Coordinates of C-alpha atoms in Angstrom, one line a residue:
L1006 CA 67.1 140.3 78.1
R1007 CA 68.9 142.8 76.0
L1008 CA 68.6 145.4 78.8
K1009 CA 69.9 142.9 81.3
T1010 CA 72.8 141.9 79.0
N1011 CA 73.7 145.5 78.6
E1012 CA 73.5 146.0 82.3
L1013 CA 75.7 143.0 82.8
K1014 CA 78.2 144.4 80.3
D1015 CA 78.1 147.7 82.2
L1016 CA 78.6 145.9 85.5
Q1017 CA 81.4 143.9 84.0
E1018 CA 83.1 147.1 82.8
E1019 CA 82.7 148.7 86.2
F1020 CA 84.1 145.5 87.8
Q1021 CA 87.1 145.6 85.4
Q1022 CA 87.6 149.3 86.2
N1023 CA 87.4 148.6 90.0
K1024 CA 89.7 145.7 89.5
Q1025 CA 92.2 147.9 87.7
R1026 CA 92.0 150.5 90.4
S1027 CA 92.5 147.9 93.1
D1028 CA 95.4 146.4 91.1
E1029 CA 96.9 149.9 90.9
H1030 CA 96.4 150.5 94.6
I1031 CA 98.0 147.1 95.3
H1032 CA 100.9 148.0 93.1
D1033 CA 101.3 151.3 94.9
L1034 CA 101.2 149.5 98.2
S1035 CA 103.7 147.0 97.0
T1036 CA 106.0 149.8 95.9
K1037 CA 105.6 151.5 99.3
L1038 CA 106.5 148.2 100.9
K1039 CA 109.5 147.9 98.7
T1040 CA 110.7 151.4 99.5
I1041 CA 110.1 150.7 103.2
T1042 CA 112.1 147.5 103.0
D1043 CA 114.9 149.2 101.0
R1044 CA 115.1 152.0 103.6
H1045 CA 115.1 149.4 106.4
R1046 CA 117.9 147.5 104.6
D1047 CA 119.9 150.7 104.0
S1048 CA 119.5 151.8 107.7
T1049 CA 120.5 148.3 108.9
A1050 CA 123.4 148.3 106.5
L1051 CA 124.5 151.8 107.8
L1052 CA 124.2 150.7 111.4
N1053 CA 126.1 147.5 110.7
N1054 CA 128.9 149.5 109.1
D1055 CA 129.0 151.9 112.0
I1056 CA 129.1 148.9 114.4
K1057 CA 131.9 147.4 112.4
T1058 CA 133.9 150.6 112.4
K1059 CA 133.4 151.1 116.1
K1060 CA 134.5 147.5 116.7
Q1061 CA 137.6 148.1 114.6
Q1062 CA 138.3 151.2 116.7
I1063 CA 137.9 149.2 119.9
E1064 CA 140.2 146.6 118.6
Q1065 CA 142.8 149.2 117.8
Y1066 CA 142.4 150.8 121.2
T1067 CA 142.8 147.4 122.9
Q1068 CA 145.9 146.7 120.8
Q1069 CA 147.4 150.0 121.9
I1070 CA 146.5 149.3 125.5
E1071 CA 148.2 145.9 125.3
Q1072 CA 151.3 147.5 123.8
V1073 CA 151.4 150.1 126.6
L1074 CA 150.9 147.4 129.2
H1075 CA 153.7 145.4 127.6
E1076 CA 156.0 148.4 127.7
K1077 CA 155.0 149.0 131.3
A1078 CA 156.0 145.5 132.2
Q1079 CA 159.3 145.9 130.4
L1080 CA 160.0 149.2 132.2
E1081 CA 159.1 147.6 135.6
S1082 CA 161.5 144.7 134.9
D1083 CA 164.2 147.2 134.0
R1084 CA 163.5 149.2 137.1
S1085 CA 163.7 146.1 139.3
D1086 CA 167.0 145.2 137.7
L1087 CA 168.4 148.7 138.3
E1088 CA 167.2 148.7 141.9
R1089 CA 169.0 145.3 142.4
Q1090 CA 172.2 146.8 141.0
C1091 CA 171.9 149.8 143.2
R1092 CA 171.4 147.6 146.3
V1093 CA 174.4 145.5 145.4
K1094 CA 176.5 148.6 145.0
D1095 CA 175.2 150.0 148.3
S1096 CA 176.1 146.8 150.1
I1097 CA 179.6 146.8 148.6
T1098 CA 180.2 150.4 149.7
A1099 CA 178.9 149.6 153.2
D1100 CA 181.3 146.7 153.6
L1101 CA 184.2 148.8 152.5
E1102 CA 183.4 151.5 154.9
G1103 CA 183.2 149.0 157.8
Q1104 CA 186.6 147.6 156.9
I1105 CA 188.1 151.1 156.9
R1106 CA 186.7 151.8 160.3
N1107 CA 188.1 148.5 161.7
L1108 CA 191.5 149.3 160.3
Q1109 CA 191.4 152.8 161.9
R1110 CA 190.5 151.3 165.3
E1111 CA 193.4 148.8 165.1
L1112 CA 195.9 151.5 164.3
T1113 CA 194.7 153.6 167.3
S1114 CA 194.8 150.7 169.6
N1115 CA 198.4 149.7 168.6
S1116 CA 199.6 153.3 169.1
Y1117 CA 201.0 153.5 165.7
P1118 CA 201.5 156.9 164.3
T1119 CA 198.4 158.1 162.8
I1120 CA 198.6 158.0 159.2
P1121 CA 196.3 160.3 157.4
V1122 CA 194.0 157.9 155.8
Q1123 CA 192.4 159.1 152.7
P1124 CA 188.9 158.0 152.0
I1125 CA 189.1 155.0 149.8
E1126 CA 187.2 155.6 146.8
S1127 CA 184.7 153.1 145.8
T1128 CA 185.6 150.8 143.0
I1129 CA 182.6 152.1 141.1
P1130 CA 183.3 155.4 139.4
K1131 CA 181.1 158.4 140.2
I1132 CA 180.3 159.0 136.6
E1133 CA 178.7 155.6 136.3
Y1134 CA 176.9 156.1 139.6
E1135 CA 175.6 159.5 138.4
K1136 CA 174.6 157.9 135.1
L1137 CA 172.8 155.2 137.0
D1138 CA 171.0 157.8 139.1
Q1139 CA 170.1 159.8 136.0
E1140 CA 168.8 156.6 134.4
L1141 CA 166.8 155.8 137.5
H1142 CA 165.3 159.3 137.5
A1143 CA 164.6 159.0 133.8
T1144 CA 163.0 155.6 134.2
K1145 CA 160.9 157.0 137.1
K1146 CA 159.8 159.9 135.0
R1147 CA 159.0 157.5 132.2
L1148 CA 157.1 155.3 134.5
D1149 CA 155.1 158.3 135.9
G1150 CA 154.4 159.4 132.3
V1151 CA 153.4 155.9 131.3
V1152 CA 151.2 155.6 134.4
A1153 CA 149.6 159.0 133.5
E1154 CA 149.1 157.9 129.9
L1155 CA 147.6 154.6 131.1
K1156 CA 145.2 156.5 133.4
V1157 CA 144.3 158.8 130.5
K1158 CA 143.8 155.8 128.2
D1159 CA 141.7 154.0 130.8
A1160 CA 139.5 157.1 131.2
L1161 CA 139.3 157.3 127.4
N1162 CA 138.4 153.5 127.3
N1163 CA 135.7 154.0 129.9
K1164 CA 134.3 157.0 127.9
L1165 CA 134.4 154.9 124.7
E1166 CA 132.7 152.0 126.5
Q1167 CA 130.0 154.4 127.8
D1168 CA 129.6 156.0 124.4
L1169 CA 129.4 152.6 122.8
R1170 CA 126.8 151.5 125.3
A1171 CA 124.8 154.6 124.8
S1172 CA 125.1 154.3 121.0
K1173 CA 124.1 150.7 121.2
K1174 CA 121.1 151.6 123.3
S1175 CA 120.1 154.4 121.0
H1176 CA 120.7 152.2 118.0
D1177 CA 118.6 149.4 119.5
E1178 CA 115.8 151.8 120.3
Q1179 CA 116.0 153.2 116.8
L1180 CA 115.9 149.7 115.4
E1181 CA 113.0 148.8 117.6
Q1182 CA 111.1 151.9 116.6
H1183 CA 111.9 151.4 113.0
I1184 CA 110.8 147.8 113.2
E1185 CA 107.6 148.7 114.9
T1186 CA 106.8 151.4 112.4
T1187 CA 107.6 149.0 109.5
T1188 CA 105.5 146.2 111.1
N1189 CA 102.6 148.7 111.6
D1190 CA 102.9 149.9 108.0
I1191 CA 103.0 146.3 106.8
E1192 CA 100.0 145.4 108.8
Q1193 CA 98.1 148.4 107.5
L1194 CA 99.1 147.5 104.0
D1195 CA 98.0 143.9 104.5
K1196 CA 94.7 145.1 105.9
E1197 CA 94.1 147.4 102.9
I1198 CA 95.1 144.6 100.5
R1199 CA 92.7 142.2 102.2
A1200 CA 89.9 144.7 102.2
L1201 CA 90.5 145.3 98.5
K1202 CA 90.5 141.6 97.8
R1203 CA 87.3 141.2 99.8
L1204 CA 85.7 144.0 97.8
C1205 CA 86.8 142.4 94.5
E1206 CA 85.5 139.0 95.6
E1207 CA 82.2 140.5 96.7
K1208 CA 81.8 142.3 93.4
K1209 CA 82.7 139.1 91.5
D1210 CA 80.1 137.2 93.6
Q1211 CA 77.5 139.8 92.8
L1212 CA 78.2 139.6 89.1
H1213 CA 78.3 135.8 89.2
N1214 CA 75.0 135.7 91.0
Q1215 CA 73.3 138.1 88.6
S1216 CA 74.6 136.1 85.6
L1217 CA 73.3 132.9 87.3
E1218 CA 69.9 134.5 87.8
L1219 CA 69.8 135.5 84.1
R1220 CA 70.9 132.1 83.0
A1221 CA 68.3 130.5 85.2
C1222 CA 65.6 132.8 83.9
Q1223 CA 66.6 132.1 80.3
E1224 CA 66.6 128.3 80.9
H1225 CA 63.2 128.6 82.7
L1226 CA 61.8 130.5 79.7
A1227 CA 63.2 127.9 77.2
I1228 CA 61.7 125.1 79.3
E1229 CA 58.3 126.8 79.5
T1230 CA 58.3 127.5 75.7
S1231 CA 59.2 123.9 75.0
K1232 CA 56.5 122.7 77.4
N1233 CA 53.9 125.0 75.7
A1234 CA 55.0 123.6 72.3
T1235 CA 54.7 120.0 73.5
N1236 CA 51.3 120.7 75.0
E1237 CA 50.0 122.3 71.8
H1238 CA 51.3 119.4 69.8
E1239 CA 49.6 117.0 72.2
H1240 CA 46.4 118.9 72.0
Q1241 CA 46.5 118.8 68.2
K1242 CA 47.2 115.0 68.3
L1243 CA 44.3 114.5 70.7
S1244 CA 41.9 116.5 68.5
N1245 CA 43.0 114.5 65.5
T1246 CA 42.5 111.2 67.3
I1247 CA 39.0 112.3 68.4
Q1248 CA 38.1 113.2 64.8
S1249 CA 39.4 109.9 63.5
T1250 CA 37.5 108.0 66.2
K1251 CA 34.3 109.9 65.3
E1252 CA 34.8 109.1 61.6
Q1253 CA 35.4 105.4 62.5
I1254 CA 32.2 105.4 64.6
E1255 CA 30.2 106.8 61.6
K1256 CA 31.8 104.2 59.4
L1257 CA 30.9 101.5 61.9
E1258 CA 27.3 102.8 62.0
H1259 CA 27.1 102.7 58.2
H1260 CA 28.5 99.2 58.2
L1261 CA 26.0 98.1 60.8
K1262 CA 23.2 99.4 58.7
D1263 CA 24.5 97.4 55.8
S1264 CA 25.0 94.3 58.0
S1265 CA 21.4 94.5 59.3
M1266 CA 20.3 94.1 55.7
Q1267 CA 22.6 91.1 55.3
N1268 CA 22.0 89.4 58.7
Q1269 CA 20.1 86.6 57.0
Q1270 CA 23.2 85.3 55.3
L1271 CA 25.3 85.3 58.5
E1272 CA 23.5 82.9 60.8
Y1273 CA 25.7 79.8 60.0
T1274 CA 28.9 81.8 61.0
I1275 CA 27.6 83.0 64.4
N1276 CA 30.0 80.9 66.3
E1277 CA 33.0 82.2 64.5
L1278 CA 31.7 85.7 64.9
T1279 CA 31.2 85.2 68.6
S1280 CA 34.7 83.9 68.9
R1281 CA 36.0 86.8 66.9
N1282 CA 33.9 89.2 68.9
N1283 CA 35.4 87.7 72.1
L1284 CA 38.8 88.4 70.6
V1285 CA 37.7 91.9 69.8
E1286 CA 36.4 92.4 73.3
T1287 CA 39.7 91.2 74.8
K1288 CA 41.5 93.7 72.5
L1289 CA 39.1 96.4 73.6
I1290 CA 39.7 95.5 77.2
E1291 CA 43.4 95.7 76.6
T1292 CA 43.0 99.1 75.0
M1293 CA 40.8 100.2 77.9
T1294 CA 43.5 99.0 80.4
L1295 CA 46.1 100.9 78.4
I1296 CA 43.8 104.0 78.5
D1297 CA 43.4 103.5 82.3
L1298 CA 47.2 103.2 82.7
R1299 CA 47.6 106.3 80.7
N1300 CA 45.1 108.1 82.8
K1301 CA 46.9 106.9 86.0
T1302 CA 50.2 108.1 84.6
L1303 CA 48.6 111.4 83.8
I1304 CA 47.2 111.6 87.3
D1305 CA 50.6 110.8 88.7
Y1306 CA 52.2 113.5 86.6
E1307 CA 49.5 115.9 87.7
Q1308 CA 50.3 115.0 91.4
Q1309 CA 54.0 115.5 90.7
M1310 CA 53.3 118.8 89.0
D1311 CA 51.2 119.8 92.1
R1312 CA 54.1 118.8 94.3
I1313 CA 56.5 120.8 92.2
K1314 CA 54.1 123.8 92.4
M1315 CA 54.0 123.6 96.2
E1316 CA 57.8 123.3 96.3
L1317 CA 58.2 126.3 94.0
I1318 CA 55.7 128.3 96.1
Q1319 CA 57.7 127.4 99.2
K1320 CA 60.9 128.3 97.5
H1321 CA 59.4 131.6 96.3
Q1322 CA 58.4 132.5 99.9
E1323 CA 61.8 131.6 101.1
I1324 CA 63.3 133.9 98.5
L1325 CA 61.0 136.7 99.7
D1326 CA 61.8 136.0 103.3
K1327 CA 65.6 135.5 102.9
Q1328 CA 67.0 137.8 100.3
A1329 CA 70.3 137.7 102.0
H1330 CA 70.7 134.0 101.1
I1331 CA 70.0 134.4 97.4
D1332 CA 73.0 132.2 96.3
K1333 CA 71.7 129.2 98.2
L1334 CA 68.1 129.6 96.9
Q1335 CA 69.4 130.0 93.4
E1336 CA 71.2 126.7 93.7
I1337 CA 68.0 125.1 95.0
V1338 CA 66.0 126.7 92.1
I1339 CA 68.5 125.3 89.6
E1340 CA 68.2 121.9 91.2
K1341 CA 64.4 122.1 91.1
S1342 CA 64.6 123.3 87.5
A1343 CA 66.7 120.2 86.7
E1344 CA 64.1 118.0 88.4
V1345 CA 61.4 119.7 86.4
S1346 CA 63.4 119.1 83.2
E1347 CA 63.8 115.5 84.2
L1348 CA 60.0 115.3 84.9
S1349 CA 59.3 116.9 81.6
E1350 CA 61.5 114.4 80.0
T1351 CA 59.7 111.6 81.8
L1352 CA 56.4 113.2 80.7
E1353 CA 57.6 113.3 77.1
T1354 CA 58.7 109.7 77.3
G1355 CA 55.3 108.7 78.8
L1356 CA 53.5 110.6 76.1
V1357 CA 55.6 108.9 73.5
K1358 CA 54.8 105.6 75.0
S1359 CA 51.1 106.5 75.1
H1360 CA 51.4 107.5 71.4
H1361 CA 52.8 104.1 70.6
R1362 CA 50.0 102.5 72.5
E1363 CA 47.5 104.5 70.6
K1364 CA 49.1 103.4 67.4
H1365 CA 49.0 99.8 68.6
A1366 CA 45.3 100.3 69.4
E1367 CA 44.7 101.8 65.9
D1368 CA 46.5 98.9 64.4
N1369 CA 44.3 96.5 66.4
A1370 CA 41.2 98.5 65.3
S1371 CA 42.3 98.3 61.6
K1372 CA 42.8 94.6 62.0
A1373 CA 39.3 94.4 63.6
Q1374 CA 37.9 96.4 60.7
H1375 CA 39.6 94.0 58.3
D1376 CA 38.1 91.1 60.2
I1377 CA 34.7 92.8 60.1
K1378 CA 35.0 93.2 56.3
V1379 CA 35.9 89.5 56.0
L1380 CA 32.9 88.7 58.2
Q1381 CA 30.6 90.9 56.1
R1382 CA 31.7 89.0 53.0
E1383 CA 30.9 85.8 54.9
L1384 CA 27.6 87.3 56.1
R1385 CA 26.5 88.0 52.5
H1386 CA 26.2 84.2 52.2
V1387 CA 24.3 83.9 55.4
S1388 CA 20.6 84.7 55.6
E1389 CA 19.1 82.4 58.2
V1390 CA 19.9 84.0 61.6
L1391 CA 18.5 87.5 61.5
V1392 CA 16.9 87.7 64.9
Q1393 CA 20.0 86.7 66.8
R1394 CA 22.1 89.1 64.7
E1395 CA 19.7 91.9 65.5
H1396 CA 20.3 91.2 69.2
A1397 CA 24.0 91.3 68.6
N1398 CA 23.6 94.6 66.7
S1399 CA 21.7 96.1 69.6
A1400 CA 24.5 95.0 71.9
L1401 CA 27.1 96.5 69.6
N1402 CA 25.0 99.8 69.5
Q1403 CA 25.1 99.9 73.3
Q1404 CA 28.9 99.3 73.2
I1405 CA 29.2 102.1 70.7
Q1406 CA 27.2 104.4 72.9
Q1407 CA 29.5 103.4 75.8
L1408 CA 32.5 104.2 73.7
T1409 CA 31.1 107.6 72.7
N1410 CA 30.4 108.3 76.4
E1411 CA 33.9 107.3 77.3
L1412 CA 35.3 109.5 74.5
K1413 CA 33.3 112.4 75.8
A1414 CA 34.7 111.7 79.3
K1415 CA 38.2 111.5 78.0
Q1416 CA 37.6 114.8 76.1
D1417 CA 36.5 116.3 79.4
E1418 CA 39.6 114.9 81.2
F1419 CA 41.9 116.3 78.5
Q1420 CA 40.2 119.7 78.8
Q1421 CA 40.8 119.6 82.5
I1422 CA 44.4 118.6 81.9
Q1423 CA 44.7 121.5 79.5
K1424 CA 43.2 123.9 82.0
S1425 CA 45.6 122.6 84.7
L1426 CA 48.6 123.0 82.4
N1427 CA 47.4 126.5 81.5
K1428 CA 47.2 127.3 85.2
Q1429 CA 50.7 126.0 85.7
L1430 CA 51.9 128.1 82.8
A1431 CA 50.2 131.2 84.3
S1432 CA 51.7 130.5 87.7
K1433 CA 55.2 130.1 86.1
Q1434 CA 54.7 133.3 84.1
E1435 CA 53.8 135.0 87.4
Q1436 CA 57.0 133.6 88.9
L1437 CA 58.9 134.9 86.0
V1438 CA 57.3 138.3 86.5
R1439 CA 58.3 138.2 90.1
Y1440 CA 61.8 137.3 89.2
D1441 CA 61.9 140.2 86.8
Q1442 CA 60.5 142.4 89.6
T1443 CA 63.2 141.2 92.0
L1444 CA 65.8 141.8 89.4
H1445 CA 64.4 145.3 88.8
E1446 CA 64.5 146.0 92.5
V1447 CA 68.1 144.8 92.7
E1448 CA 68.9 147.0 89.8
I1449 CA 67.2 150.0 91.4
K1450 CA 69.2 149.3 94.7
S1451 CA 72.4 149.1 92.7
K1452 CA 71.5 152.4 91.0
Y1453 CA 70.8 154.0 94.4
A1454 CA 74.1 152.7 95.7
K1455 CA 75.9 154.1 92.7
E1456 CA 74.2 157.5 93.2
E1457 CA 75.2 157.4 96.9
C1458 CA 78.8 156.6 95.9
L1459 CA 78.8 159.5 93.4
I1460 CA 77.4 161.8 96.0
Q1461 CA 80.1 160.7 98.5
E1462 CA 82.8 161.2 95.8
K1463 CA 81.4 164.7 95.1
E1464 CA 81.5 165.5 98.8
I1465 CA 85.0 164.3 99.0
T1466 CA 86.1 166.4 96.0
R1467 CA 84.3 169.4 97.6
L1468 CA 86.1 168.9 100.9
N1469 CA 89.4 168.5 99.0
N1470 CA 88.7 171.7 97.1
A1471 CA 87.8 173.5 100.4
Q1472 CA 91.0 172.2 102.0
E1473 CA 93.0 173.4 99.0
E1474 CA 91.3 176.8 99.2
Q1475 CA 92.1 177.0 102.9
E1476 CA 95.7 176.1 102.2
N1477 CA 95.9 178.7 99.5
R1478 CA 94.5 181.3 101.9
L1479 CA 97.0 180.3 104.6
R1480 CA 99.8 180.6 102.1
L1481 CA 98.6 184.1 101.1
L1482 CA 98.3 185.1 104.7
Q1483 CA 101.8 183.8 105.4
Q1484 CA 103.1 185.8 102.4
D1485 CA 101.3 188.9 103.7
L1486 CA 102.8 188.3 107.2
L1487 CA 106.2 188.0 105.7
K1488 CA 105.7 191.1 103.7
L1489 CA 104.5 193.0 106.8
Q1490 CA 107.5 191.7 108.8
Q1491 CA 109.9 192.8 106.1
E1492 CA 108.2 196.2 106.0
I1493 CA 108.4 196.5 109.8
I1494 CA 112.1 195.5 109.7
C1495 CA 112.7 198.1 106.9
N1496 CA 110.8 200.8 108.9
T1497 CA 112.8 200.0 112.0
K1498 CA 116.0 200.1 110.1
V1499 CA 115.1 203.4 108.6
S1500 CA 114.1 204.8 112.0
I1501 CA 117.3 203.6 113.5
S1502 CA 119.3 205.1 110.7
T1503 CA 117.5 208.5 111.1
E1504 CA 118.1 208.5 114.8

């Protein structure tokens, strides 16, 4: 038990160490998750800020375009007004020219002396007309410039839209890739966490099962020791009762010898003696019935113990056949041990009851002895009926022989019960030995597993060391290559300088 407790302590320490490692690993994984989430948040924040800035730029460009369009509309309205004014002026000049021509024709037809007609100047001054022409040319130039600017801005807007679309696509692709990577990392971390949790639970279950096995063994040992103590106590009680019955028989024989000498004085009280003998016989019959009931109860208990033996054998075979289902079988063994404890309690109660019955029988026997003493006192005064009393004494001797034979049979039965109990104890001790063997095998398996783990760890460390050595060699080779390249470059420079 000490070794097993020490092994349990070692296993608990290993479990705590593994638990600490798993907690540290889980903490590292949680920190990695936090860093990934922080990076994701930062990237999303940066992308959102870029989108906001680009949206602001687009709004600014749209406002500028709206302003340019508004200016364009104003310029077009100004142009239309100027064109209307020019058309009005052209129509006025055309009317004046037609009137001048009509007047010239009338003069020629009336043969009036030709008067040199000077061209009538238009009412509109030339300066204003030139100014209007200049303004028209300027507005046309402005319109052409505005149209060119609008075309340039439209091209820029198209480029910006294309750039925005491309940036959105790239941003969406980056977001999708980042989300996929983060989801994969999260799934891997979840899988690792679940695996670690499963390992922790399996180790907890193993420790719990081993502790339950030890507890069951300890309880079984305590029950067996208590049963052994009760059996020894019962054996001592039975031996004491046998000795007391033998002493009582010897005393009865001595009293019978005395009564044979005094039978002559007991003839006139034969009727009373017969009645009292009948009472004694009834009491003896009651005691015999009680003994028979006790024997039946013992037989029932033996049958129950045989049943329990068969069940334990079946359970042991199931344990050997199904080592994978140790937890369920341990629960069944615990239930059966509880049933055995209940049966032992029932046995103890039955034994207590039988002890009380024996006490009652002893009290009845003591009362009968007291009655016999009273009768002996009365027999001293009787001396007439010796022949009949001798017959009664012979009958009593036969009854005593029967009682002795029954006591011998009971002794044989008790010996058989002791043998059966000893066999049961031996079988249970064998079961305990088997449990110890199974525990030893489990311990050996655990040791082999630990050794395999140590071997694997050593191989991993060896491989890591080999990788480190290879990396160091590669670094040295790279350094040598760099040195050679530098030397080659220096030599080439020297050769070039010499040439």
